[in-house]
Coordinates of C-alpha atoms in Angstrom, one line a residue:
X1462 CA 8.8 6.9 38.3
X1463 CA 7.8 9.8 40.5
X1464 CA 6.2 11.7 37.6
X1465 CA 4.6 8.6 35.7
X1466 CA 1.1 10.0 36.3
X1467 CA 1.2 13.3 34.8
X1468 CA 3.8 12.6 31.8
X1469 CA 1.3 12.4 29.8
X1470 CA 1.6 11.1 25.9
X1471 CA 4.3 13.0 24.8
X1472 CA 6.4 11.1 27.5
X1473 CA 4.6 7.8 26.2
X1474 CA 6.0 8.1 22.7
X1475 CA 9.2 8.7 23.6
X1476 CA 9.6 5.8 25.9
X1477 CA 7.9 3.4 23.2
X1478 CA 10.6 5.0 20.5
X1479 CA 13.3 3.8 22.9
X1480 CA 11.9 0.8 24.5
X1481 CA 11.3 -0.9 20.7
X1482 CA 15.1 0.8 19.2
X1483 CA 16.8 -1.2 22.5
X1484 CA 14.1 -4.4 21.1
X1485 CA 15.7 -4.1 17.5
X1486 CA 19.2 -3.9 19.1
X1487 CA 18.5 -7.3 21.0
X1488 CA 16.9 -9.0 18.3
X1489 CA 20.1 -9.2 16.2
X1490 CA 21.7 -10.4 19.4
X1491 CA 19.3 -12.9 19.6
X1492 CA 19.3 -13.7 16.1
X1493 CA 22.8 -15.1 16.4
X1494 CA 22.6 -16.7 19.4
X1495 CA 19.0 -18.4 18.0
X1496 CA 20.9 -19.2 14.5
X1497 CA 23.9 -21.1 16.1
X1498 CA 21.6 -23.0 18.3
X1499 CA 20.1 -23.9 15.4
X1500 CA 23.1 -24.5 13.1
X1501 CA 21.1 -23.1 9.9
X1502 CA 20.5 -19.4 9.2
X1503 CA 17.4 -20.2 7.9
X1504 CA 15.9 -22.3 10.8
X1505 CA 17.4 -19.4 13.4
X1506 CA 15.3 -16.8 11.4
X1507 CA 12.0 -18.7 11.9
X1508 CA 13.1 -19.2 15.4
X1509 CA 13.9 -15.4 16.1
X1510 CA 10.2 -14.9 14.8
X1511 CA 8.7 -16.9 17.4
X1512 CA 10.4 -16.1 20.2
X1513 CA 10.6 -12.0 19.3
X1514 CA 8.2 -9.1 20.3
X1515 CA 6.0 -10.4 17.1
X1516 CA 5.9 -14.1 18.9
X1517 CA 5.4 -12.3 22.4
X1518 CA 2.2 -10.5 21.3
X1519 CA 0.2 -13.2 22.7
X1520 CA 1.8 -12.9 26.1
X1521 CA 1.4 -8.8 25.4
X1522 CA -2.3 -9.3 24.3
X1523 CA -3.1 -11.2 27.7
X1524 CA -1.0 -8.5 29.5
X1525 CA -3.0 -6.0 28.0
X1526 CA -6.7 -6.8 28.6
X1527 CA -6.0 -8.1 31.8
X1528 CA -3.9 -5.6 33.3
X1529 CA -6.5 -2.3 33.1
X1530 CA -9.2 -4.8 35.1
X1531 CA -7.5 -4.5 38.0
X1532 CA -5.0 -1.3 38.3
X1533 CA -5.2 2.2 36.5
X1534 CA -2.0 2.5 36.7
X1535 CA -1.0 0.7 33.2
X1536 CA 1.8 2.5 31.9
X1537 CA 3.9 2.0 35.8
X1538 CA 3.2 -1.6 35.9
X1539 CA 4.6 -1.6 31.9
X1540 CA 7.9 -0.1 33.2
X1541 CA 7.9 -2.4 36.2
X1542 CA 7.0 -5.2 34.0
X1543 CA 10.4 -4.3 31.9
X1544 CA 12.6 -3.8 34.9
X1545 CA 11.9 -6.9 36.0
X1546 CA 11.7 -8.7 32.8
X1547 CA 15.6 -7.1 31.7
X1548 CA 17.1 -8.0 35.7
X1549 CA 15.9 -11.7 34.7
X1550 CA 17.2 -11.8 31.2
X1551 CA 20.8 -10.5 32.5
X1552 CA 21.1 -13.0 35.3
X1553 CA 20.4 -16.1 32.5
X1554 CA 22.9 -14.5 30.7
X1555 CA 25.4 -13.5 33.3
X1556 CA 26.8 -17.4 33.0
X1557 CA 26.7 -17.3 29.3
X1558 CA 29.0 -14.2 29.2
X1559 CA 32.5 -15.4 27.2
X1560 CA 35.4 -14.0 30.0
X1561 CA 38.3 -12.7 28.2
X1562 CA 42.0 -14.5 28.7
X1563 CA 43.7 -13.3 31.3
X1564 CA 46.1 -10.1 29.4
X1565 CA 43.7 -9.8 26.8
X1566 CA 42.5 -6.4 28.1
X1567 CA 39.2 -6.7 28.6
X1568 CA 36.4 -6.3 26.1
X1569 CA 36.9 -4.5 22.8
X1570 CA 33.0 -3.0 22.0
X1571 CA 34.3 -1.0 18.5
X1572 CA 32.4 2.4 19.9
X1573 CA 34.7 4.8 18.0
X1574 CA 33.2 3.1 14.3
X1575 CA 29.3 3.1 15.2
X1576 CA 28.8 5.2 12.2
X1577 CA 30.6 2.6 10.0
X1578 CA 28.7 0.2 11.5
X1579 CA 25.1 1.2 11.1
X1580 CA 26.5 2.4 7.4
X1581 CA 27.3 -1.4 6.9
X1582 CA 23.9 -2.7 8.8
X1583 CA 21.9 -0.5 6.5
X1584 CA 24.3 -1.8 3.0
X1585 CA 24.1 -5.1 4.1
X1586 CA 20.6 -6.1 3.2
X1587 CA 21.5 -5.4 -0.6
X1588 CA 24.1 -7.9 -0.8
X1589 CA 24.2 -10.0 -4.5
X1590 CA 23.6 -13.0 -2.9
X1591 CA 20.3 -11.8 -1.1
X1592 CA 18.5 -11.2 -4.6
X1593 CA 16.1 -11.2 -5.1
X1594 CA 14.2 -12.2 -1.9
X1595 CA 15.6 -9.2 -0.4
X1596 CA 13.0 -7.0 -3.0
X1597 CA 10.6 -9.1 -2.8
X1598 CA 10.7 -9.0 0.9
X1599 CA 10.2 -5.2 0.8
X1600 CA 7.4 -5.0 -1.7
X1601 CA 5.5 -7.6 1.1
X1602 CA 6.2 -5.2 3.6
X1603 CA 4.7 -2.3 1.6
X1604 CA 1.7 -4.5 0.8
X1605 CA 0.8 -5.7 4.5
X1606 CA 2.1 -2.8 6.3
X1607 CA -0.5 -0.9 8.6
X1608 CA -2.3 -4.0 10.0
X1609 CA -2.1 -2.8 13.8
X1610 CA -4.1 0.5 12.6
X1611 CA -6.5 -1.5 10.6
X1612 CA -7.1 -3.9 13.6
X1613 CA -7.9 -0.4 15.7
X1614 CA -10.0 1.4 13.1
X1615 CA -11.7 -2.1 13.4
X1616 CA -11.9 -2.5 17.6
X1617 CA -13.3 1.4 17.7
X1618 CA -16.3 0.6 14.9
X1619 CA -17.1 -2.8 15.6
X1620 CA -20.0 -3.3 18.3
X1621 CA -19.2 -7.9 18.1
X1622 CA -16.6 -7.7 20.9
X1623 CA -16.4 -5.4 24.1
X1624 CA -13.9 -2.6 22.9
X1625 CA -11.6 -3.1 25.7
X1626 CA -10.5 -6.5 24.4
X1627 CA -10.7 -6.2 20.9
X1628 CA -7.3 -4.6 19.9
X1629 CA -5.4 -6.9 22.2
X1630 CA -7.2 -9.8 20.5
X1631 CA -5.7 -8.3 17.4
X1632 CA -2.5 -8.5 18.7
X1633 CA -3.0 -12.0 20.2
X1634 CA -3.5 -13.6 16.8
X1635 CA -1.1 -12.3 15.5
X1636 CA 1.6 -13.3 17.5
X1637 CA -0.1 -16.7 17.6
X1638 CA 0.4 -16.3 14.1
X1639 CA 4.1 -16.6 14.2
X1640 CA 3.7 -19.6 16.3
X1641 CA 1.4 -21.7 14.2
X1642 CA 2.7 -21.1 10.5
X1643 CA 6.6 -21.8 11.3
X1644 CA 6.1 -25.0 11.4
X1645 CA 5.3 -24.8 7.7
X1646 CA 8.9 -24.4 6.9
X1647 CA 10.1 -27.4 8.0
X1648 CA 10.8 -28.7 3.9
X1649 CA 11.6 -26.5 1.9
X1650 CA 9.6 -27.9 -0.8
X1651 CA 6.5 -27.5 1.4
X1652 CA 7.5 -24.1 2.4
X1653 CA 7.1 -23.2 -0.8
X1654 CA 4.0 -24.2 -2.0
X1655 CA 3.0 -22.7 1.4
X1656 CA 4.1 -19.5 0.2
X1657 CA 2.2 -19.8 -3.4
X1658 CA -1.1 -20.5 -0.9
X1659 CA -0.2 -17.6 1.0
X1660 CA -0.1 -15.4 -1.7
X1661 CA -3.3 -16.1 -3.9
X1662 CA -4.8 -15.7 0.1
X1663 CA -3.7 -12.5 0.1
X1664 CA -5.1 -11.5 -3.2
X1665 CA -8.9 -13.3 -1.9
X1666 CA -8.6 -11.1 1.1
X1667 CA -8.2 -8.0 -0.7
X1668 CA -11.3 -9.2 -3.1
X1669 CA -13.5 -10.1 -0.5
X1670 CA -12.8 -6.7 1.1
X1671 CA -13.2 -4.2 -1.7
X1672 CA -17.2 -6.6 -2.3
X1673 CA -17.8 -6.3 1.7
X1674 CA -17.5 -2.7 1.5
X1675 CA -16.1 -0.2 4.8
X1676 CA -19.4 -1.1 7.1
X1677 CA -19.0 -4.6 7.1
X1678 CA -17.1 -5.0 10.2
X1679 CA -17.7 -8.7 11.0
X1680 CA -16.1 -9.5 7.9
X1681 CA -13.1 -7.7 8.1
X1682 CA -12.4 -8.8 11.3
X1683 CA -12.0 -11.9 10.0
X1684 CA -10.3 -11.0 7.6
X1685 CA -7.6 -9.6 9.9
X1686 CA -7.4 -13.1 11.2
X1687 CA -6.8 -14.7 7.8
X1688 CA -4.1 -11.7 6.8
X1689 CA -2.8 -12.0 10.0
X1690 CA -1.4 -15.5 8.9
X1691 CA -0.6 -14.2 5.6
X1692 CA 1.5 -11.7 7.1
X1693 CA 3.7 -14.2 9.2
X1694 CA 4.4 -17.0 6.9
X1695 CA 5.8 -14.3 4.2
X1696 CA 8.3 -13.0 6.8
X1697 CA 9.2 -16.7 8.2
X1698 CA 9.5 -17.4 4.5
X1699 CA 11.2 -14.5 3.4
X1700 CA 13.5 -14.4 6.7
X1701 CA 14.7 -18.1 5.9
X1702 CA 15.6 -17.5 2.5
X1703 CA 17.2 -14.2 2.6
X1704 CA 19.3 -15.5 5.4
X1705 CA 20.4 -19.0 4.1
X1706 CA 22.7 -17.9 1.2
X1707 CA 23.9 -14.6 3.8
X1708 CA 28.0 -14.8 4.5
X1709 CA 28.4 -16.3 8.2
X1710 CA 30.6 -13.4 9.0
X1711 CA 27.5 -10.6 7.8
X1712 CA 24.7 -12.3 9.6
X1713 CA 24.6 -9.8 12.3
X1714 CA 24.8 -7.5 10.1
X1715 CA 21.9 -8.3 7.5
X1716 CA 19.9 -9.5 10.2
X1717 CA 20.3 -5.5 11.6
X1718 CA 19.6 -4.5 8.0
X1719 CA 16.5 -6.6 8.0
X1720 CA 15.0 -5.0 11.0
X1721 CA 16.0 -1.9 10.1
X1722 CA 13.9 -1.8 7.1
X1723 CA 11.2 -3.6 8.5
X1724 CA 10.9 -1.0 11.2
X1725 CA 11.4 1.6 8.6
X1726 CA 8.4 0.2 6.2
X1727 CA 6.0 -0.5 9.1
X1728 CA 6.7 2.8 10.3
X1729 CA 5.9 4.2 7.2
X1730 CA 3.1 2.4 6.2
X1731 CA 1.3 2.4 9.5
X1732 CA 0.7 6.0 8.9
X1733 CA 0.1 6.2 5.7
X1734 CA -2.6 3.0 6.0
X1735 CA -3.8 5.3 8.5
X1736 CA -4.2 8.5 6.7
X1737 CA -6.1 5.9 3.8
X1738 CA -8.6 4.4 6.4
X1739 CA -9.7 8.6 7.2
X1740 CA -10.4 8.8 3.3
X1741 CA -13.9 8.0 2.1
X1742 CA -12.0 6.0 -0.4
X1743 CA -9.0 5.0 2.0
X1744 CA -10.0 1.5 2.3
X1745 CA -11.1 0.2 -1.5
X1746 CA -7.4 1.6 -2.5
X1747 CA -5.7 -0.9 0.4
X1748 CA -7.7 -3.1 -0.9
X1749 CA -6.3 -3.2 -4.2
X1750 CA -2.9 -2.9 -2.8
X1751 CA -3.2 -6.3 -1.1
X1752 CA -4.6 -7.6 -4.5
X1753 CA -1.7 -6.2 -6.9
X1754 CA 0.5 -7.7 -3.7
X1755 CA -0.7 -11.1 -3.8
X1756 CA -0.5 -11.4 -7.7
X1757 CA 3.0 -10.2 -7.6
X1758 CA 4.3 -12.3 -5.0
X1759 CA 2.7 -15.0 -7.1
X1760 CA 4.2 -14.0 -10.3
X1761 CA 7.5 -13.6 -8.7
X1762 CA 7.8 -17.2 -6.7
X1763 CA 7.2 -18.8 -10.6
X1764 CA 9.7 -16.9 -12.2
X1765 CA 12.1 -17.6 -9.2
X1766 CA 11.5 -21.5 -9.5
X1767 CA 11.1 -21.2 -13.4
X1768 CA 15.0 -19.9 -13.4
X1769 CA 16.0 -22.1 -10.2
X1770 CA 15.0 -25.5 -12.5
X1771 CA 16.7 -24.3 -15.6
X1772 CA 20.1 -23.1 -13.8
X1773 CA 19.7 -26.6 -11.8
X1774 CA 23.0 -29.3 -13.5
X1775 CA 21.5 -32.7 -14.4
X1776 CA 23.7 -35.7 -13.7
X1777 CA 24.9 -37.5 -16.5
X1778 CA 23.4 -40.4 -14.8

C-alpha cells in the first residue's frame, strides 16, 4: 500500500491476473452454492451469471466513472474497495461454514492432489453427456470474443460521449445485459427460440457492420449494445444446457472447466480482436466472423432439435 503510487503498470497487471484467477476460484464456489439454492443446474448457471463479475459490471461501470471525479488515487481506493468487499463476504459466510463432528479431525482441503484436480477441472468440460453444447459453446466464445477491446477502440474514436464515460458505459450494458435476458430462460421452449433470435441478431450485426464501414462510430456503438445482448443470452443459454445433463457429483468440476475455457478464449481472443482492429482490414474480417457465427449457431440449434424430435418415444396413446 506504501508503494501504490509509483508501481506503475507492470504492478497493475499482475494484481488484475491475480485478483480475476481468485474471481474464477470463487465463482465455482458460488456456482454450487447458487445451483442448490436453486435445486436445478440449469437455473443456478443463469443465476451465477447475474450475480458474477459479468452481472457486477454495472456496479463496476458506476464505480468507474464516478470514482476518478473525485480522487486520483483510483487503483488504492480499488484495493480498498476489495479489502472491504472480501472482510464482508467472510463475515456472511462465517455462519454458513459447516463445523466438523467433534473427532473428525478437522477439515480435509485435498492440497497434496491439486494437480489431479485442475487435470480433472480441465477434462471435465468434454464429458459425453455435455455434447454437443459444450462445442458449440466454444465456437460462440471464438465468435464474440474481444468485445471489451472493440468497446475501447470505440470510446477513444468516437467524439458522441465524453471519453471518460464511454468505456464504463460499455461495461455497464453489458452487465445489465446479464440481467435483462435471463429472464428469457424461464421455459425452455422460449429459451429456445430466444436463442434462434439471438443468433440471426448476430449475423445482422455483423452485416450492418461490414456496410457501415470502420468510420461510422455512431453505428457501431450501437451495435455493441445490441451484441452485447447477443453475447449474454448465448452464455445463459449455453450455461443452462451444458449444466443440466452434468453428473451432480462433477458440477464443480465442469463448472471450473467452463470458466477455465472461457477465460482461456476471451484471453485469447481479446488480443487477437485487438491485433485485427490495428489492421486496415482488421474490422471487415470480425465482421464476417460474427456473420459465419451467427449462421452456424443457427444451423447447429436445427440440427440439434431436428435429432431431439426424431430420438423423442411417442406414446402408444
Amino acid at each position: 500500500m506504501t508503494v501504490l503510487d509509483a508501481a506503475g503498470p507492470d504492478f497493475v497487471l499482475a494484481w488484475t491476473a491475480l485478483r480475476f484467477a481468485l474471481v474464477g476460484a470463487c465463482s465455482v464456489l458460488a456456482y454450487r452454492l447458487l445451483a442448490d439454492a436453486s435445486g436445478s443446474s440449469a437455473q443456478g448457471a443463469v443465476l451465477q451469471m447475474v450475480t458474477s463479475p459479468q452481472g457486477a459490471m454495472v456496479f463496476a461501470a458506476v464505480i468507474c466513472a464516478s470514482v476518478p471525479v473525485w480522487t486520483s488515487h483510483s487503483l488504492t481506493v480499488a484495493l480498498v474497495f476489495d479489502i472491504i468487499a472480501s472482510a464482508v463476504v467472510l463475515v456472511l459466510l462465517a455462519p454458513r461454514l459447516e463445523r466438523p463432528e467433534p473427532g473428525a479431525g478437522g477439515y480435509e482441503l485435498g492440497w497434496g492432489d491439486i494437480a489431479g484436480r485442475l487435470s480433472g477441472a480441465v477434462k471435465s468440460y468434454w464429458l459425453p453427456q455435455l455434447w454437443p453444447w459444450n462445442l458449440l459453446q466454444i465456437g460462440f466464445l471464438v465468435s464474440l470474443a474481444g468485445m471489451m477491446v472493440y468497446a475501447s477502440v470505440l470510446a477513444e474514436g468516437q467524439d458522441l460521449v465524453p471519453t471518460g464515460i464511454a468505456f464504463s458505459s460499455a461495461w455497464f450494458f453489458y452487465g445489465l445485459a446479464f440481467w435483462l435476458t435471463a429472464p428469457l430462460l424461464r421455459r425452455p421452449a422460449a429459451a429456445q427460440r430466444w436463442a434462434f433470435v439471438f443468433a440471426a441478431v448476430l449475423t445482422v450485426c455483423g452485416a450492418v457492420s461490414a456496410v457501415a464501414g470502420r468510420s461510422a462510430f455512431g453505428v457501431h456503438m450501437a451495435l455493441y449494445v445490441v451484441l452485447t445482448f447477443v453475447n449474454a443470452y448465448w452464455i445463459h443459454f449455453t450455461n443452462a444446457r451444458i449444466l443440466e445433463p452434468a453428473p451432480g457429483d462433477r458440477l464443480g468440476q465442469v463448472r471450473a472447466s467452463m470458466i477455465f475455457y472461457l477465460g482461456v478464449v476471451f484471453g485469447v481472443g481479446e488480443q487477437a480482436v485487438g491485433l485485427l482492429l490495428e489492421l486496415s482490414g482488421g474490422l471487415l474480417f470480425l465482421d464476417l466472423l460474427h456473420i459465419t457465427g451467427g449462421i452456424a449457431l443457427t444451423g447447429a440449434l436445427l440440427v440439434i432439435r431436428n435429432r431431439a424430435g426424431r430420438t423423442t418415444p411417442v406414446s402408444a396413446g
